[in-house]
Amino acid sequence: MIKILAFEVRGDEVPAFERIQKSVPVEIVLSSKRLDMESLHLCQGYQAVTVLGHSTLDRELLTALRQIGIRAVSTRTVGVNHIDLEAAKEVGMMVCNTNYGAECVADYTVMLMLLCLRNYKPALWRMQVNDYSLTGLQGRQMASLTVGIVGTGRIGTQVMQDLSGFGCRILCYDPYPNEAAKKLGRYVPLDEIWQQCDIISFHVPLTEENRNMVNRETIRQMKKGVILINTARGELMDAEALTEAVENEKIGKLAMDVFQEEQGIYHENLRDDIVKNRAMAYLRQFPNVVMTPHMAFFTQEAVESMVQGGVCGLYELLTSGKTGMQLA
């Protein structure tokens, strides 16, 4: 029987692991630890491991895993930027990611847009001190705005579908257009997204080519008061450039479910610790900045799908050799 060691297991994942083990002929042992060189010894006697996004699988670790008999790795995430895929290929390690319904992140994205448009954060703050005044809280209606979607994979296209009921004008960009998105919006060059859109939402995987795609130069092209929404990866945006643009009011509203160098911070209880991310600590204090701890994916349905995909993907790799890399 295939033996799998699951790392970074959260309490909410445990029931899903128990269910999948009843339907797939594998033996799964659960650990809350991250997979690194210190925990490597735990993998002795297993054929595969599954991780979340806080385990960094670099060349050294992948080589060591292969040497002790690990043949396959799955990540219970869509993103794979924490795994050196080139090194994995060179050492003969099979890798797969997982996926979940696009609705969870799409729903959350639209929620963030509405929170920004209706000034929910400052309204909530005021109510904590019994200030029920309306000055400064006037919002905007989605139907009067142009929304830009950067990335029209499953999630980006679902966001466009959700927005279609609001009556807003939708522009989109993707180097690989798809027919479903064409029915919901109009593909334009990326420069036109920057220049024409009141709201810009990002739905692309992180690559070296798009790292810091939101920077001083691209922000300079945007409308004054633009609203930026990021539920993809924090490294798509230059935090220093964002801060400057919020301070000078070029960016009118900013909502981020992700942030640069969030590893070791998000999904951890750090209430008694020093959080060593100055850009994060500074940006979150603005009344027009909404930040949440990488939880757009976090629904009951998505967690079930991620665990199932992480286990079934390994089973498929080890029994048939089929790869299972999926894109958002």
mmCIF file of C-alpha atoms in Angstrom, residues 17-257:
data_model
loop_
_atom_site.group_PDB
_atom_site.id
_atom_site.type_symbol
_atom_site.label_atom_id
_atom_site.label_comp_id
_atom_site.label_asym_id
_atom_site.label_seq_id
_atom_site.Cartn_x
_atom_site.Cartn_y
_atom_site.Cartn_z
ATOM 1 C CA PHE A 17 -8.130 13.354 5.215
ATOM 2 C CA GLU A 18 -10.136 10.794 7.182
ATOM 3 C CA ARG A 19 -12.800 10.649 4.468
ATOM 4 C CA ILE A 20 -10.389 10.334 1.537
ATOM 5 C CA GLN A 21 -8.442 7.545 3.228
ATOM 6 C CA LYS A 22 -11.632 5.431 3.236
ATOM 7 C CA SER A 23 -12.001 5.666 -0.538
ATOM 8 C CA VAL A 24 -8.396 5.555 -1.812
ATOM 9 C CA PRO A 25 -6.066 2.604 -1.027
ATOM 10 C CA VAL A 26 -3.379 4.624 0.729
ATOM 11 C CA GLU A 27 -2.058 4.944 4.257
ATOM 12 C CA ILE A 28 -1.826 8.593 5.377
ATOM 13 C CA VAL A 29 -0.030 9.926 8.440
ATOM 14 C CA LEU A 30 -0.715 13.519 9.418
ATOM 15 C CA SER A 31 1.749 16.079 10.785
ATOM 16 C CA SER A 32 1.372 19.763 11.604
ATOM 17 C CA LYS A 33 5.079 20.331 10.918
ATOM 18 C CA ARG A 34 6.466 22.016 7.844
ATOM 19 C CA LEU A 35 8.592 19.928 5.513
ATOM 20 C CA ASP A 36 12.200 21.117 5.697
ATOM 21 C CA MET A 37 15.649 19.666 6.281
ATOM 22 C CA GLU A 38 14.957 19.366 10.026
ATOM 23 C CA SER A 39 11.767 17.332 9.523
ATOM 24 C CA LEU A 40 13.165 15.363 6.574
ATOM 25 C CA HIS A 41 13.894 12.319 8.747
ATOM 26 C CA LEU A 42 10.149 11.835 9.308
ATOM 27 C CA CYS A 43 9.786 10.861 5.622
ATOM 28 C CA GLN A 44 11.737 7.607 5.988
ATOM 29 C CA GLY A 45 9.572 4.693 4.883
ATOM 30 C CA TYR A 46 7.102 6.748 2.828
ATOM 31 C CA GLN A 47 6.705 6.913 -0.942
ATOM 32 C CA ALA A 48 5.104 10.357 -1.156
ATOM 33 C CA VAL A 49 4.513 13.578 0.763
ATOM 34 C CA THR A 50 1.932 16.334 0.526
ATOM 35 C CA VAL A 51 2.444 19.914 1.723
ATOM 36 C CA LEU A 52 0.867 23.337 1.830
ATOM 37 C CA GLY A 53 2.462 26.596 0.729
ATOM 38 C CA HIS A 54 4.697 27.254 3.743
ATOM 39 C CA SER A 55 7.056 24.367 2.971
ATOM 40 C CA THR A 56 9.756 25.522 0.548
ATOM 41 C CA LEU A 57 10.870 22.613 -1.604
ATOM 42 C CA ASP A 58 14.173 23.767 -3.052
ATOM 43 C CA ARG A 59 16.811 21.750 -4.858
ATOM 44 C CA GLU A 60 18.552 20.645 -1.667
ATOM 45 C CA LEU A 61 15.358 19.380 -0.049
ATOM 46 C CA LEU A 62 14.024 17.711 -3.205
ATOM 47 C CA THR A 63 17.343 15.927 -3.699
ATOM 48 C CA ALA A 64 17.341 14.727 -0.106
ATOM 49 C CA LEU A 65 13.735 13.535 -0.370
ATOM 50 C CA ARG A 66 14.507 11.549 -3.493
ATOM 51 C CA GLN A 67 17.550 9.967 -1.867
ATOM 52 C CA ILE A 68 15.469 8.564 1.008
ATOM 53 C CA GLY A 69 12.867 7.075 -1.324
ATOM 54 C CA ILE A 70 10.209 9.790 -1.805
ATOM 55 C CA ARG A 71 9.002 9.502 -5.395
ATOM 56 C CA ALA A 72 6.199 12.060 -5.541
ATOM 57 C CA VAL A 73 5.194 15.359 -3.946
ATOM 58 C CA SER A 74 1.838 17.099 -4.019
ATOM 59 C CA THR A 75 0.965 20.568 -2.843
ATOM 60 C CA ARG A 76 -2.557 21.102 -1.559
ATOM 61 C CA THR A 77 -2.546 24.497 -3.251
ATOM 62 C CA VAL A 78 -3.037 25.829 -6.756
ATOM 63 C CA GLY A 79 0.165 27.898 -6.659
ATOM 64 C CA VAL A 80 3.469 26.056 -6.988
ATOM 65 C CA ASN A 81 5.957 28.903 -6.557
ATOM 66 C CA HIS A 82 7.210 27.280 -3.325
ATOM 67 C CA ILE A 83 8.482 24.273 -5.314
ATOM 68 C CA ASP A 84 11.532 24.305 -7.594
ATOM 69 C CA LEU A 85 9.915 22.464 -10.505
ATOM 70 C CA GLU A 86 13.067 22.438 -12.601
ATOM 71 C CA ALA A 87 15.023 20.819 -9.793
ATOM 72 C CA ALA A 88 12.216 18.318 -9.228
ATOM 73 C CA LYS A 89 12.415 17.269 -12.867
ATOM 74 C CA GLU A 90 16.180 16.910 -12.716
ATOM 75 C CA VAL A 91 16.156 14.716 -9.599
ATOM 76 C CA GLY A 92 13.269 12.577 -10.873
ATOM 77 C CA MET A 93 10.632 13.786 -8.418
ATOM 78 C CA MET A 94 7.024 13.713 -9.655
ATOM 79 C CA VAL A 95 5.011 16.781 -8.624
ATOM 80 C CA CYS A 96 1.340 17.720 -8.750
ATOM 81 C CA ASN A 97 -0.748 20.552 -7.399
ATOM 82 C CA THR A 98 -4.452 20.601 -6.641
ATOM 83 C CA ASN A 99 -7.431 22.733 -7.467
ATOM 84 C CA TYR A 100 -10.820 23.793 -6.189
ATOM 85 C CA GLY A 101 -13.937 25.418 -7.519
ATOM 86 C CA ALA A 102 -13.354 28.936 -8.814
ATOM 87 C CA GLU A 103 -16.425 30.211 -6.971
ATOM 88 C CA CYS A 104 -14.743 30.597 -3.566
ATOM 89 C CA VAL A 105 -12.056 33.056 -4.698
ATOM 90 C CA ALA A 106 -14.405 34.740 -7.177
ATOM 91 C CA ASP A 107 -17.025 35.343 -4.465
ATOM 92 C CA TYR A 108 -14.373 36.757 -2.167
ATOM 93 C CA THR A 109 -12.975 39.003 -4.896
ATOM 94 C CA VAL A 110 -16.355 40.580 -5.569
ATOM 95 C CA MET A 111 -16.872 41.007 -1.823
ATOM 96 C CA LEU A 112 -13.588 42.935 -1.595
ATOM 97 C CA MET A 113 -14.649 45.148 -4.481
ATOM 98 C CA LEU A 114 -17.911 45.991 -2.704
ATOM 99 C CA LEU A 115 -16.173 46.604 0.644
ATOM 100 C CA CYS A 116 -13.943 49.136 -1.099
ATOM 101 C CA LEU A 117 -16.711 50.780 -3.097
ATOM 102 C CA ARG A 118 -18.920 51.264 -0.029
ATOM 103 C CA ASN A 119 -16.173 52.282 2.438
ATOM 104 C CA TYR A 120 -16.942 49.469 4.835
ATOM 105 C CA LYS A 121 -13.648 49.614 6.771
ATOM 106 C CA PRO A 122 -13.873 53.259 7.919
ATOM 107 C CA ALA A 123 -17.617 52.849 8.573
ATOM 108 C CA LEU A 124 -16.883 49.863 10.830
ATOM 109 C CA TRP A 125 -14.141 51.733 12.655
ATOM 110 C CA ARG A 126 -16.443 54.697 13.329
ATOM 111 C CA MET A 127 -19.189 52.528 14.752
ATOM 112 C CA GLN A 128 -16.783 51.147 17.379
ATOM 113 C CA VAL A 129 -16.702 54.641 18.927
ATOM 114 C CA ASN A 130 -20.380 55.459 18.301
ATOM 115 C CA ASP A 131 -19.633 57.736 15.335
ATOM 116 C CA TYR A 132 -22.522 57.248 12.909
ATOM 117 C CA SER A 133 -21.786 60.231 10.654
ATOM 118 C CA LEU A 134 -21.790 59.880 6.866
ATOM 119 C CA THR A 135 -19.126 62.426 5.959
ATOM 120 C CA GLY A 136 -16.449 60.777 3.825
ATOM 121 C CA LEU A 137 -18.358 57.516 3.398
ATOM 122 C CA GLN A 138 -20.097 58.186 0.083
ATOM 123 C CA GLY A 139 -19.578 55.202 -2.198
ATOM 124 C CA ARG A 140 -19.787 54.272 -5.869
ATOM 125 C CA GLN A 141 -22.070 51.874 -7.759
ATOM 126 C CA MET A 142 -20.522 49.023 -9.720
ATOM 127 C CA ALA A 143 -22.752 49.638 -12.736
ATOM 128 C CA SER A 144 -21.128 53.010 -13.384
ATOM 129 C CA LEU A 145 -17.577 51.637 -13.449
ATOM 130 C CA THR A 146 -15.149 49.858 -15.762
ATOM 131 C CA VAL A 147 -13.591 46.749 -14.227
ATOM 132 C CA GLY A 148 -10.378 45.197 -15.518
ATOM 133 C CA ILE A 149 -9.606 41.506 -15.019
ATOM 134 C CA VAL A 150 -5.956 40.521 -15.362
ATOM 135 C CA GLY A 151 -5.895 36.787 -15.991
ATOM 136 C CA THR A 152 -8.882 34.917 -17.409
ATOM 137 C CA GLY A 153 -8.302 31.405 -16.198
ATOM 138 C CA ARG A 154 -11.011 29.639 -14.201
ATOM 139 C CA ILE A 155 -11.063 32.182 -11.383
ATOM 140 C CA GLY A 156 -10.759 35.309 -13.509
ATOM 141 C CA THR A 157 -13.525 34.122 -15.812
ATOM 142 C CA GLN A 158 -15.760 33.289 -12.820
ATOM 143 C CA VAL A 159 -15.211 36.811 -11.457
ATOM 144 C CA MET A 160 -16.320 38.162 -14.838
ATOM 145 C CA GLN A 161 -19.404 35.938 -14.673
ATOM 146 C CA ASP A 162 -20.236 37.209 -11.180
ATOM 147 C CA LEU A 163 -19.736 40.823 -12.255
ATOM 148 C CA SER A 164 -21.966 40.458 -15.298
ATOM 149 C CA GLY A 165 -25.005 40.826 -13.061
ATOM 150 C CA PHE A 166 -23.859 44.218 -11.808
ATOM 151 C CA GLY A 167 -23.998 45.860 -15.216
ATOM 152 C CA CYS A 168 -20.438 47.175 -15.186
ATOM 153 C CA ARG A 169 -18.213 47.403 -18.259
ATOM 154 C CA ILE A 170 -15.658 44.580 -18.178
ATOM 155 C CA LEU A 171 -12.252 44.618 -19.882
ATOM 156 C CA CYS A 172 -9.804 41.746 -19.579
ATOM 157 C CA TYR A 173 -6.261 40.729 -20.401
ATOM 158 C CA ASP A 174 -4.636 37.349 -20.823
ATOM 159 C CA PRO A 175 -1.975 36.167 -23.276
ATOM 160 C CA TYR A 176 -4.198 33.122 -23.874
ATOM 161 C CA PRO A 177 -7.795 34.336 -24.435
ATOM 162 C CA ASN A 178 -10.673 31.912 -23.921
ATOM 163 C CA GLU A 179 -14.113 31.844 -25.474
ATOM 164 C CA ALA A 180 -16.019 31.974 -22.160
ATOM 165 C CA ALA A 181 -14.332 35.223 -21.160
ATOM 166 C CA LYS A 182 -14.906 36.711 -24.618
ATOM 167 C CA LYS A 183 -18.656 36.425 -24.004
ATOM 168 C CA LEU A 184 -18.393 38.321 -20.710
ATOM 169 C CA GLY A 185 -15.958 41.117 -21.498
ATOM 170 C CA ARG A 186 -13.585 42.545 -24.088
ATOM 171 C CA TYR A 187 -9.936 41.552 -24.360
ATOM 172 C CA VAL A 188 -7.584 44.527 -24.552
ATOM 173 C CA PRO A 189 -3.814 45.060 -24.211
ATOM 174 C CA LEU A 190 -2.545 45.362 -20.650
ATOM 175 C CA ASP A 191 -1.806 49.077 -21.102
ATOM 176 C CA GLU A 192 -5.503 49.670 -21.746
ATOM 177 C CA ILE A 193 -6.385 47.883 -18.510
ATOM 178 C CA TRP A 194 -4.112 50.281 -16.620
ATOM 179 C CA GLN A 195 -5.439 53.354 -18.398
ATOM 180 C CA GLN A 196 -9.185 52.720 -18.644
ATOM 181 C CA CYS A 197 -10.267 50.766 -15.573
ATOM 182 C CA ASP A 198 -11.706 52.075 -12.311
ATOM 183 C CA ILE A 199 -11.170 48.689 -10.640
ATOM 184 C CA ILE A 200 -8.398 46.234 -11.529
ATOM 185 C CA SER A 201 -8.434 42.678 -10.170
ATOM 186 C CA PHE A 202 -5.581 40.176 -10.491
ATOM 187 C CA HIS A 203 -6.003 36.457 -11.162
ATOM 188 C CA VAL A 204 -2.690 35.154 -12.487
ATOM 189 C CA PRO A 205 -0.129 32.673 -11.132
ATOM 190 C CA LEU A 206 3.161 34.187 -10.013
ATOM 191 C CA THR A 207 6.001 33.918 -12.549
ATOM 192 C CA GLU A 208 9.311 35.712 -12.895
ATOM 193 C CA GLU A 209 7.810 37.594 -15.854
ATOM 194 C CA ASN A 210 4.905 39.085 -13.883
ATOM 195 C CA ARG A 211 6.606 39.578 -10.516
ATOM 196 C CA ASN A 212 5.986 43.210 -9.450
ATOM 197 C CA MET A 213 3.789 43.815 -12.492
ATOM 198 C CA VAL A 214 2.144 46.534 -10.401
ATOM 199 C CA ASN A 215 4.989 49.004 -9.929
ATOM 200 C CA ARG A 216 5.662 52.729 -10.108
ATOM 201 C CA GLU A 217 5.500 52.785 -13.911
ATOM 202 C CA THR A 218 2.270 50.796 -14.262
ATOM 203 C CA ILE A 219 0.616 52.714 -11.408
ATOM 204 C CA ARG A 220 1.578 55.968 -13.152
ATOM 205 C CA GLN A 221 -0.562 54.855 -16.123
ATOM 206 C CA MET A 222 -3.643 54.178 -13.990
ATOM 207 C CA LYS A 223 -6.565 56.482 -13.267
ATOM 208 C CA LYS A 224 -6.323 58.660 -10.185
ATOM 209 C CA GLY A 225 -8.331 56.936 -7.466
ATOM 210 C CA VAL A 226 -8.067 53.468 -9.036
ATOM 211 C CA ILE A 227 -9.166 50.488 -6.924
ATOM 212 C CA LEU A 228 -6.792 47.497 -6.916
ATOM 213 C CA ILE A 229 -7.852 44.002 -5.808
ATOM 214 C CA ASN A 230 -5.355 41.170 -5.310
ATOM 215 C CA THR A 231 -6.484 37.665 -4.361
ATOM 216 C CA ALA A 232 -3.702 35.963 -6.341
ATOM 217 C CA ARG A 233 -0.118 36.436 -5.085
ATOM 218 C CA GLY A 234 1.392 39.296 -3.091
ATOM 219 C CA GLU A 235 4.536 39.350 -5.201
ATOM 220 C CA LEU A 236 2.556 40.589 -8.192
ATOM 221 C CA MET A 237 2.705 44.025 -6.531
ATOM 222 C CA ASP A 238 5.657 46.136 -5.422
ATOM 223 C CA ALA A 239 4.741 47.003 -1.814
ATOM 224 C CA GLU A 240 6.840 50.165 -1.771
ATOM 225 C CA ALA A 241 5.165 51.458 -4.938
ATOM 226 C CA LEU A 242 1.741 50.611 -3.485
ATOM 227 C CA THR A 243 2.510 52.525 -0.317
ATOM 228 C CA GLU A 244 3.622 55.617 -2.219
ATOM 229 C CA ALA A 245 0.503 55.495 -4.406
ATOM 230 C CA VAL A 246 -1.831 55.179 -1.414
ATOM 231 C CA GLU A 247 -0.077 58.076 0.304
ATOM 232 C CA ASN A 248 -0.333 60.368 -2.729
ATOM 233 C CA GLU A 249 -3.919 59.187 -3.406
ATOM 234 C CA LYS A 250 -3.177 57.783 -6.852
ATOM 235 C CA ILE A 251 -4.649 54.538 -5.496
ATOM 236 C CA GLY A 252 -8.084 55.295 -4.097
ATOM 237 C CA LYS A 253 -8.710 51.879 -2.528
ATOM 238 C CA LEU A 254 -6.589 48.774 -2.121
ATOM 239 C CA ALA A 255 -7.754 45.288 -1.101
ATOM 240 C CA MET A 256 -5.241 42.485 -0.682
ATOM 241 C CA ASP A 257 -5.808 38.933 0.514
#
